[in-house]
Amino acid sequence: MNTLTVIQSAAVKGLPAGCRSPGASAYWRPEMPQDADASDESLMLAYRDGDAGAFDRLYERHRGGVYRYMLRQCRNAALAEELFQDVWMNLIRARASYEVQARFSTYLYRIAHNRLMDHFRRRDFVAMSLDDETAAPVEEPAALPGAQPEIDIEARAQAAQLLSLLGKLPDEQREAFVLQQEGGLSVEEIAEATSVSRETAKSRLRYAMAKLREGMQSWR
């Protein structure tokens, strides 16, 4: 059973019995607003109240960012997949008590951060070096249709350099940068998600940006 199937199944099982379709193998989707611009918060409230389809939409919106956050932090694809699944399972378990107190993305990445920290504490995790054979390979962008070969090669090289620099950042600085870039979190939201002060979050992000800019100077 793949990750998506596991999470979807758990999302439905997490609903009250009256909100499941008898004998159905997929989601039961009650009537819900068809507004494609529905906010994350309204979707999570809808899921809390029994709409499994709302969870589906949240998962589609945020699965990429959450997975990349995990991958950038632990740099091991198999471990990132395991932690990624745990994050969504924890969200499902917390469904009934959800209230809007911040942006949904802040709430979600707080869960992700806590799961990552829990893993580090339990396993006395030591971050793998960039030359570790088990580290996830550098992801290169696919060639753009009609792109000139020399431009595509340069874009790939730039992406590889940026990812290499990102991997060399201290964990806290890398996390702040990834939360901003992948999660779209503000400084205040990064501070809330990682349980630090605003100034600490701002400092981590500032140092990360400075180091990345310095490392990318040759591409300017």
PDB file of C-alpha atoms in Angstrom:
ATOM      1  CA  MET A   1       0.000   0.000   0.000  1.00  0.00           C
ATOM      2  CA  ASN A   2       1.581   3.309  -1.043  1.00  0.00           C
ATOM      3  CA  THR A   3       1.835   6.408   1.121  1.00  0.00           C
ATOM      4  CA  LEU A   4      -1.108   8.194  -0.498  1.00  0.00           C
ATOM      5  CA  THR A   5      -3.398   5.186  -0.036  1.00  0.00           C
ATOM      6  CA  VAL A   6      -2.354   4.768   3.589  1.00  0.00           C
ATOM      7  CA  ILE A   7      -2.972   8.434   4.388  1.00  0.00           C
ATOM      8  CA  GLN A   8      -6.293   8.561   2.540  1.00  0.00           C
ATOM      9  CA  SER A   9      -7.486   5.433   4.332  1.00  0.00           C
ATOM     10  CA  ALA A  10      -6.473   6.878   7.698  1.00  0.00           C
ATOM     11  CA  ALA A  11      -8.184  10.178   6.883  1.00  0.00           C
ATOM     12  CA  VAL A  12     -11.488   8.402   6.368  1.00  0.00           C
ATOM     13  CA  LYS A  13     -11.073   6.102   9.380  1.00  0.00           C
ATOM     14  CA  GLY A  14     -10.417   9.163  11.519  1.00  0.00           C
ATOM     15  CA  LEU A  15     -13.914  10.470  10.865  1.00  0.00           C
ATOM     16  CA  PRO A  16     -16.945   9.647  12.999  1.00  0.00           C
ATOM     17  CA  ALA A  17     -18.734   6.491  11.865  1.00  0.00           C
ATOM     18  CA  GLY A  18     -21.688   8.474  10.531  1.00  0.00           C
ATOM     19  CA  CYS A  19     -19.416  10.315   8.123  1.00  0.00           C
ATOM     20  CA  ARG A  20     -18.253   7.227   6.256  1.00  0.00           C
ATOM     21  CA  SER A  21     -19.851   5.688   3.243  1.00  0.00           C
ATOM     22  CA  PRO A  22     -20.900   2.108   4.092  1.00  0.00           C
ATOM     23  CA  GLY A  23     -18.753  -0.337   2.176  1.00  0.00           C
ATOM     24  CA  ALA A  24     -16.952   2.386   0.234  1.00  0.00           C
ATOM     25  CA  SER A  25     -13.308   1.813  -0.615  1.00  0.00           C
ATOM     26  CA  ALA A  26     -12.502   5.465  -1.284  1.00  0.00           C
ATOM     27  CA  TYR A  27     -13.447   8.789   0.257  1.00  0.00           C
ATOM     28  CA  TRP A  28     -16.992   9.635   1.118  1.00  0.00           C
ATOM     29  CA  ARG A  29     -17.418  13.182  -0.108  1.00  0.00           C
ATOM     30  CA  PRO A  30     -20.430  15.078   1.197  1.00  0.00           C
ATOM     31  CA  GLU A  31     -21.449  18.327  -0.422  1.00  0.00           C
ATOM     32  CA  MET A  32     -18.777  20.938   0.005  1.00  0.00           C
ATOM     33  CA  PRO A  33     -18.138  24.324  -1.556  1.00  0.00           C
ATOM     34  CA  GLN A  34     -16.618  23.976  -5.023  1.00  0.00           C
ATOM     35  CA  ASP A  35     -14.623  27.175  -4.574  1.00  0.00           C
ATOM     36  CA  ALA A  36     -11.109  26.311  -5.690  1.00  0.00           C
ATOM     37  CA  ASP A  37      -9.854  29.228  -3.608  1.00  0.00           C
ATOM     38  CA  ALA A  38     -11.261  27.904  -0.335  1.00  0.00           C
ATOM     39  CA  SER A  39      -8.773  28.686   2.417  1.00  0.00           C
ATOM     40  CA  ASP A  40      -6.734  25.978   4.075  1.00  0.00           C
ATOM     41  CA  GLU A  41      -8.344  26.864   7.369  1.00  0.00           C
ATOM     42  CA  SER A  42     -11.871  26.419   6.032  1.00  0.00           C
ATOM     43  CA  LEU A  43     -10.893  23.090   4.483  1.00  0.00           C
ATOM     44  CA  MET A  44      -9.425  21.838   7.751  1.00  0.00           C
ATOM     45  CA  LEU A  45     -12.564  22.907   9.599  1.00  0.00           C
ATOM     46  CA  ALA A  46     -14.630  21.050   7.003  1.00  0.00           C
ATOM     47  CA  TYR A  47     -12.512  17.938   7.492  1.00  0.00           C
ATOM     48  CA  ARG A  48     -12.851  18.255  11.262  1.00  0.00           C
ATOM     49  CA  ASP A  49     -16.605  18.299  10.795  1.00  0.00           C
ATOM     50  CA  GLY A  50     -16.676  15.191   8.616  1.00  0.00           C
ATOM     51  CA  ASP A  51     -15.710  16.146   5.076  1.00  0.00           C
ATOM     52  CA  ALA A  52     -12.965  13.758   3.943  1.00  0.00           C
ATOM     53  CA  GLY A  53     -12.827  15.447   0.544  1.00  0.00           C
ATOM     54  CA  ALA A  54     -11.543  18.595   2.235  1.00  0.00           C
ATOM     55  CA  PHE A  55      -8.603  16.620   3.591  1.00  0.00           C
ATOM     56  CA  ASP A  56      -7.887  15.407   0.068  1.00  0.00           C
ATOM     57  CA  ARG A  57      -7.517  18.976  -1.127  1.00  0.00           C
ATOM     58  CA  LEU A  58      -5.299  19.959   1.790  1.00  0.00           C
ATOM     59  CA  TYR A  59      -3.049  16.998   1.114  1.00  0.00           C
ATOM     60  CA  GLU A  60      -2.724  17.903  -2.556  1.00  0.00           C
ATOM     61  CA  ARG A  61      -1.824  21.491  -1.672  1.00  0.00           C
ATOM     62  CA  HIS A  62       0.801  20.747   0.943  1.00  0.00           C
ATOM     63  CA  ARG A  63       2.257  17.291   0.359  1.00  0.00           C
ATOM     64  CA  GLY A  64       5.109  18.564  -1.829  1.00  0.00           C
ATOM     65  CA  GLY A  65       6.239  21.232   0.598  1.00  0.00           C
ATOM     66  CA  VAL A  66       6.062  18.966   3.646  1.00  0.00           C
ATOM     67  CA  TYR A  67       7.982  16.180   1.921  1.00  0.00           C
ATOM     68  CA  ARG A  68      10.719  18.540   0.732  1.00  0.00           C
ATOM     69  CA  TYR A  69      10.940  20.013   4.229  1.00  0.00           C
ATOM     70  CA  MET A  70      11.552  16.554   5.669  1.00  0.00           C
ATOM     71  CA  LEU A  71      13.981  15.608   2.912  1.00  0.00           C
ATOM     72  CA  ARG A  72      16.039  18.785   3.304  1.00  0.00           C
ATOM     73  CA  GLN A  73      16.241  18.298   7.071  1.00  0.00           C
ATOM     74  CA  CYS A  74      17.155  14.598   7.266  1.00  0.00           C
ATOM     75  CA  ARG A  75      18.593  14.129   3.743  1.00  0.00           C
ATOM     76  CA  ASN A  76      17.544  10.518   3.532  1.00  0.00           C
ATOM     77  CA  ALA A  77      14.685   9.700   1.176  1.00  0.00           C
ATOM     78  CA  ALA A  78      13.410   6.622   3.033  1.00  0.00           C
ATOM     79  CA  LEU A  79      13.427   8.401   6.393  1.00  0.00           C
ATOM     80  CA  ALA A  80      11.819  11.502   4.887  1.00  0.00           C
ATOM     81  CA  GLU A  81       8.994   9.331   3.518  1.00  0.00           C
ATOM     82  CA  GLU A  82       8.431   7.742   6.929  1.00  0.00           C
ATOM     83  CA  LEU A  83       8.343  11.069   8.756  1.00  0.00           C
ATOM     84  CA  PHE A  84       6.193  12.621   6.030  1.00  0.00           C
ATOM     85  CA  GLN A  85       3.569   9.928   6.550  1.00  0.00           C
ATOM     86  CA  ASP A  86       3.725  10.398  10.327  1.00  0.00           C
ATOM     87  CA  VAL A  87       3.045  14.128   9.957  1.00  0.00           C
ATOM     88  CA  TRP A  88      -0.215  13.490   8.109  1.00  0.00           C
ATOM     89  CA  MET A  89      -1.197  10.741  10.531  1.00  0.00           C
ATOM     90  CA  ASN A  90      -0.646  13.155  13.428  1.00  0.00           C
ATOM     91  CA  LEU A  91      -2.754  15.763  11.651  1.00  0.00           C
ATOM     92  CA  ILE A  92      -5.540  13.220  11.221  1.00  0.00           C
ATOM     93  CA  ARG A  93      -5.381  12.256  14.904  1.00  0.00           C
ATOM     94  CA  ALA A  94      -5.587  15.935  15.918  1.00  0.00           C
ATOM     95  CA  ARG A  95      -8.545  16.601  13.608  1.00  0.00           C
ATOM     96  CA  ALA A  96     -11.264  16.625  16.266  1.00  0.00           C
ATOM     97  CA  SER A  97      -9.557  19.291  18.379  1.00  0.00           C
ATOM     98  CA  TYR A  98      -8.614  21.623  15.530  1.00  0.00           C
ATOM     99  CA  GLU A  99      -9.423  25.297  15.963  1.00  0.00           C
ATOM    100  CA  VAL A 100      -8.209  28.196  13.830  1.00  0.00           C
ATOM    101  CA  GLN A 101      -5.547  29.931  15.902  1.00  0.00           C
ATOM    102  CA  ALA A 102      -3.026  30.599  13.132  1.00  0.00           C
ATOM    103  CA  ARG A 103      -2.604  29.944   9.442  1.00  0.00           C
ATOM    104  CA  PHE A 104      -3.055  26.270   8.602  1.00  0.00           C
ATOM    105  CA  SER A 105       0.447  26.104   7.117  1.00  0.00           C
ATOM    106  CA  THR A 106       1.892  27.253  10.453  1.00  0.00           C
ATOM    107  CA  TYR A 107      -0.140  24.575  12.238  1.00  0.00           C
ATOM    108  CA  LEU A 108       0.957  21.894   9.754  1.00  0.00           C
ATOM    109  CA  TYR A 109       4.645  22.757   9.848  1.00  0.00           C
ATOM    110  CA  ARG A 110       4.533  22.913  13.637  1.00  0.00           C
ATOM    111  CA  ILE A 111       3.411  19.273  13.522  1.00  0.00           C
ATOM    112  CA  ALA A 112       6.194  18.512  11.033  1.00  0.00           C
ATOM    113  CA  HIS A 113       8.820  20.247  13.162  1.00  0.00           C
ATOM    114  CA  ASN A 114       7.691  18.444  16.306  1.00  0.00           C
ATOM    115  CA  ARG A 115       7.804  15.073  14.552  1.00  0.00           C
ATOM    116  CA  LEU A 116      11.306  15.781  13.289  1.00  0.00           C
ATOM    117  CA  MET A 117      12.522  16.850  16.731  1.00  0.00           C
ATOM    118  CA  ASP A 118      10.927  13.776  18.288  1.00  0.00           C
ATOM    119  CA  HIS A 119      12.811  11.577  15.839  1.00  0.00           C
ATOM    120  CA  PHE A 120      16.101  13.313  16.612  1.00  0.00           C
ATOM    121  CA  ARG A 121      15.580  12.883  20.345  1.00  0.00           C
ATOM    122  CA  ARG A 122      14.538   9.242  20.185  1.00  0.00           C
ATOM    123  CA  ARG A 123      17.296   8.055  17.927  1.00  0.00           C
ATOM    124  CA  ASP A 124      20.061  10.413  18.974  1.00  0.00           C
ATOM    125  CA  PHE A 125      20.163  11.375  15.322  1.00  0.00           C
ATOM    126  CA  VAL A 126      23.325  12.859  13.895  1.00  0.00           C
ATOM    127  CA  ALA A 127      22.847  14.713  10.613  1.00  0.00           C
ATOM    128  CA  MET A 128      24.433  12.882   7.696  1.00  0.00           C
ATOM    129  CA  SER A 129      27.258  14.586   5.809  1.00  0.00           C
ATOM    130  CA  LEU A 130      26.824  15.531   2.191  1.00  0.00           C
ATOM    131  CA  ASP A 131      29.080  12.696   1.037  1.00  0.00           C
ATOM    132  CA  ASP A 132      27.117  10.033   2.925  1.00  0.00           C
ATOM    133  CA  GLU A 133      26.196   7.257   0.488  1.00  0.00           C
ATOM    134  CA  THR A 134      22.660   7.073   1.890  1.00  0.00           C
ATOM    135  CA  ALA A 135      21.978  10.769   1.421  1.00  0.00           C
ATOM    136  CA  ALA A 136      19.249  11.665  -1.037  1.00  0.00           C
ATOM    137  CA  PRO A 137      20.562  12.610  -4.483  1.00  0.00           C
ATOM    138  CA  VAL A 138      20.498  16.216  -5.588  1.00  0.00           C
ATOM    139  CA  GLU A 139      17.292  16.924  -7.409  1.00  0.00           C
ATOM    140  CA  GLU A 140      17.810  18.586 -10.760  1.00  0.00           C
ATOM    141  CA  PRO A 141      15.091  20.497 -12.600  1.00  0.00           C
ATOM    142  CA  ALA A 142      13.636  18.905 -15.696  1.00  0.00           C
ATOM    143  CA  ALA A 143      14.499  20.518 -19.002  1.00  0.00           C
ATOM    144  CA  LEU A 144      12.002  23.143 -20.100  1.00  0.00           C
ATOM    145  CA  PRO A 145      10.317  22.574 -23.473  1.00  0.00           C
ATOM    146  CA  GLY A 146      12.215  24.481 -26.126  1.00  0.00           C
ATOM    147  CA  ALA A 147      14.969  25.525 -23.737  1.00  0.00           C
ATOM    148  CA  GLN A 148      18.407  26.038 -25.208  1.00  0.00           C
ATOM    149  CA  PRO A 149      20.814  23.264 -24.097  1.00  0.00           C
ATOM    150  CA  GLU A 150      23.416  25.670 -22.713  1.00  0.00           C
ATOM    151  CA  ILE A 151      20.769  27.511 -20.667  1.00  0.00           C
ATOM    152  CA  ASP A 152      19.357  24.232 -19.323  1.00  0.00           C
ATOM    153  CA  ILE A 153      22.821  23.046 -18.299  1.00  0.00           C
ATOM    154  CA  GLU A 154      23.463  26.314 -16.477  1.00  0.00           C
ATOM    155  CA  ALA A 155      20.113  26.110 -14.663  1.00  0.00           C
ATOM    156  CA  ARG A 156      20.909  22.575 -13.523  1.00  0.00           C
ATOM    157  CA  ALA A 157      24.316  23.645 -12.286  1.00  0.00           C
ATOM    158  CA  GLN A 158      22.814  26.561 -10.373  1.00  0.00           C
ATOM    159  CA  ALA A 159      20.225  24.291  -8.764  1.00  0.00           C
ATOM    160  CA  ALA A 160      22.888  21.772  -7.772  1.00  0.00           C
ATOM    161  CA  GLN A 161      25.030  24.525  -6.251  1.00  0.00           C
ATOM    162  CA  LEU A 162      22.105  25.939  -4.278  1.00  0.00           C
ATOM    163  CA  LEU A 163      21.123  22.521  -2.917  1.00  0.00           C
ATOM    164  CA  SER A 164      24.731  21.816  -1.962  1.00  0.00           C
ATOM    165  CA  LEU A 165      24.953  25.125  -0.093  1.00  0.00           C
ATOM    166  CA  LEU A 166      21.614  24.445   1.577  1.00  0.00           C
ATOM    167  CA  GLY A 167      22.876  21.093   2.799  1.00  0.00           C
ATOM    168  CA  LYS A 168      25.884  22.754   4.421  1.00  0.00           C
ATOM    169  CA  LEU A 169      23.827  25.169   6.502  1.00  0.00           C
ATOM    170  CA  PRO A 170      23.362  24.491  10.227  1.00  0.00           C
ATOM    171  CA  ASP A 171      20.131  22.584  10.816  1.00  0.00           C
ATOM    172  CA  GLU A 172      18.273  25.516  12.384  1.00  0.00           C
ATOM    173  CA  GLN A 173      19.194  27.910   9.586  1.00  0.00           C
ATOM    174  CA  ARG A 174      18.299  25.425   6.888  1.00  0.00           C
ATOM    175  CA  GLU A 175      14.966  24.747   8.576  1.00  0.00           C
ATOM    176  CA  ALA A 176      14.115  28.449   8.712  1.00  0.00           C
ATOM    177  CA  PHE A 177      14.956  28.872   5.034  1.00  0.00           C
ATOM    178  CA  VAL A 178      12.971  25.798   3.946  1.00  0.00           C
ATOM    179  CA  LEU A 179       9.958  26.803   6.039  1.00  0.00           C
ATOM    180  CA  GLN A 180       9.952  30.178   4.309  1.00  0.00           C
ATOM    181  CA  GLN A 181      10.526  28.846   0.798  1.00  0.00           C
ATOM    182  CA  GLU A 182       8.506  25.612   0.892  1.00  0.00           C
ATOM    183  CA  GLY A 183       5.892  26.454   3.501  1.00  0.00           C
ATOM    184  CA  GLY A 184       5.508  30.135   2.678  1.00  0.00           C
ATOM    185  CA  LEU A 185       5.797  30.993   6.376  1.00  0.00           C
ATOM    186  CA  SER A 186       6.592  34.476   7.625  1.00  0.00           C
ATOM    187  CA  VAL A 187       9.233  35.121  10.274  1.00  0.00           C
ATOM    188  CA  GLU A 188       6.530  35.178  12.929  1.00  0.00           C
ATOM    189  CA  GLU A 189       5.081  31.896  11.691  1.00  0.00           C
ATOM    190  CA  ILE A 190       8.517  30.257  11.553  1.00  0.00           C
ATOM    191  CA  ALA A 191       9.030  31.294  15.171  1.00  0.00           C
ATOM    192  CA  GLU A 192       5.673  29.796  16.156  1.00  0.00           C
ATOM    193  CA  ALA A 193       6.230  26.576  14.202  1.00  0.00           C
ATOM    194  CA  THR A 194       9.677  25.999  15.729  1.00  0.00           C
ATOM    195  CA  SER A 195       8.887  27.290  19.235  1.00  0.00           C
ATOM    196  CA  VAL A 196      11.492  30.044  19.274  1.00  0.00           C
ATOM    197  CA  SER A 197      11.323  33.814  19.588  1.00  0.00           C
ATOM    198  CA  ARG A 198      10.728  36.032  16.586  1.00  0.00           C
ATOM    199  CA  GLU A 199      14.256  37.429  16.857  1.00  0.00           C
ATOM    200  CA  THR A 200      15.778  33.950  16.877  1.00  0.00           C
ATOM    201  CA  ALA A 201      13.794  32.939  13.805  1.00  0.00           C
ATOM    202  CA  LYS A 202      14.705  36.191  12.064  1.00  0.00           C
ATOM    203  CA  SER A 203      18.379  35.710  12.885  1.00  0.00           C
ATOM    204  CA  ARG A 204      18.415  32.126  11.591  1.00  0.00           C
ATOM    205  CA  LEU A 205      16.757  33.162   8.351  1.00  0.00           C
ATOM    206  CA  ARG A 206      19.048  36.153   7.904  1.00  0.00           C
ATOM    207  CA  TYR A 207      22.202  34.076   8.362  1.00  0.00           C
ATOM    208  CA  ALA A 208      20.895  31.379   6.017  1.00  0.00           C
ATOM    209  CA  MET A 209      20.116  33.927   3.307  1.00  0.00           C
ATOM    210  CA  ALA A 210      23.496  35.612   3.712  1.00  0.00           C
ATOM    211  CA  LYS A 211      25.403  32.334   3.361  1.00  0.00           C
ATOM    212  CA  LEU A 212      23.376  31.245   0.359  1.00  0.00           C
ATOM    213  CA  ARG A 213      23.827  34.604  -1.373  1.00  0.00           C
ATOM    214  CA  GLU A 214      27.566  34.477  -0.731  1.00  0.00           C
ATOM    215  CA  GLY A 215      27.786  30.956  -2.129  1.00  0.00           C
ATOM    216  CA  MET A 216      25.850  31.923  -5.255  1.00  0.00           C
ATOM    217  CA  GLN A 217      27.916  35.038  -6.019  1.00  0.00           C
ATOM    218  CA  SER A 218      29.600  33.407  -9.005  1.00  0.00           C
ATOM    219  CA  TRP A 219      26.208  32.987 -10.695  1.00  0.00           C
ATOM    220  CA  ARG A 220      25.303  36.657 -10.585  1.00  0.00           C
TER     221      ARG A 220
END
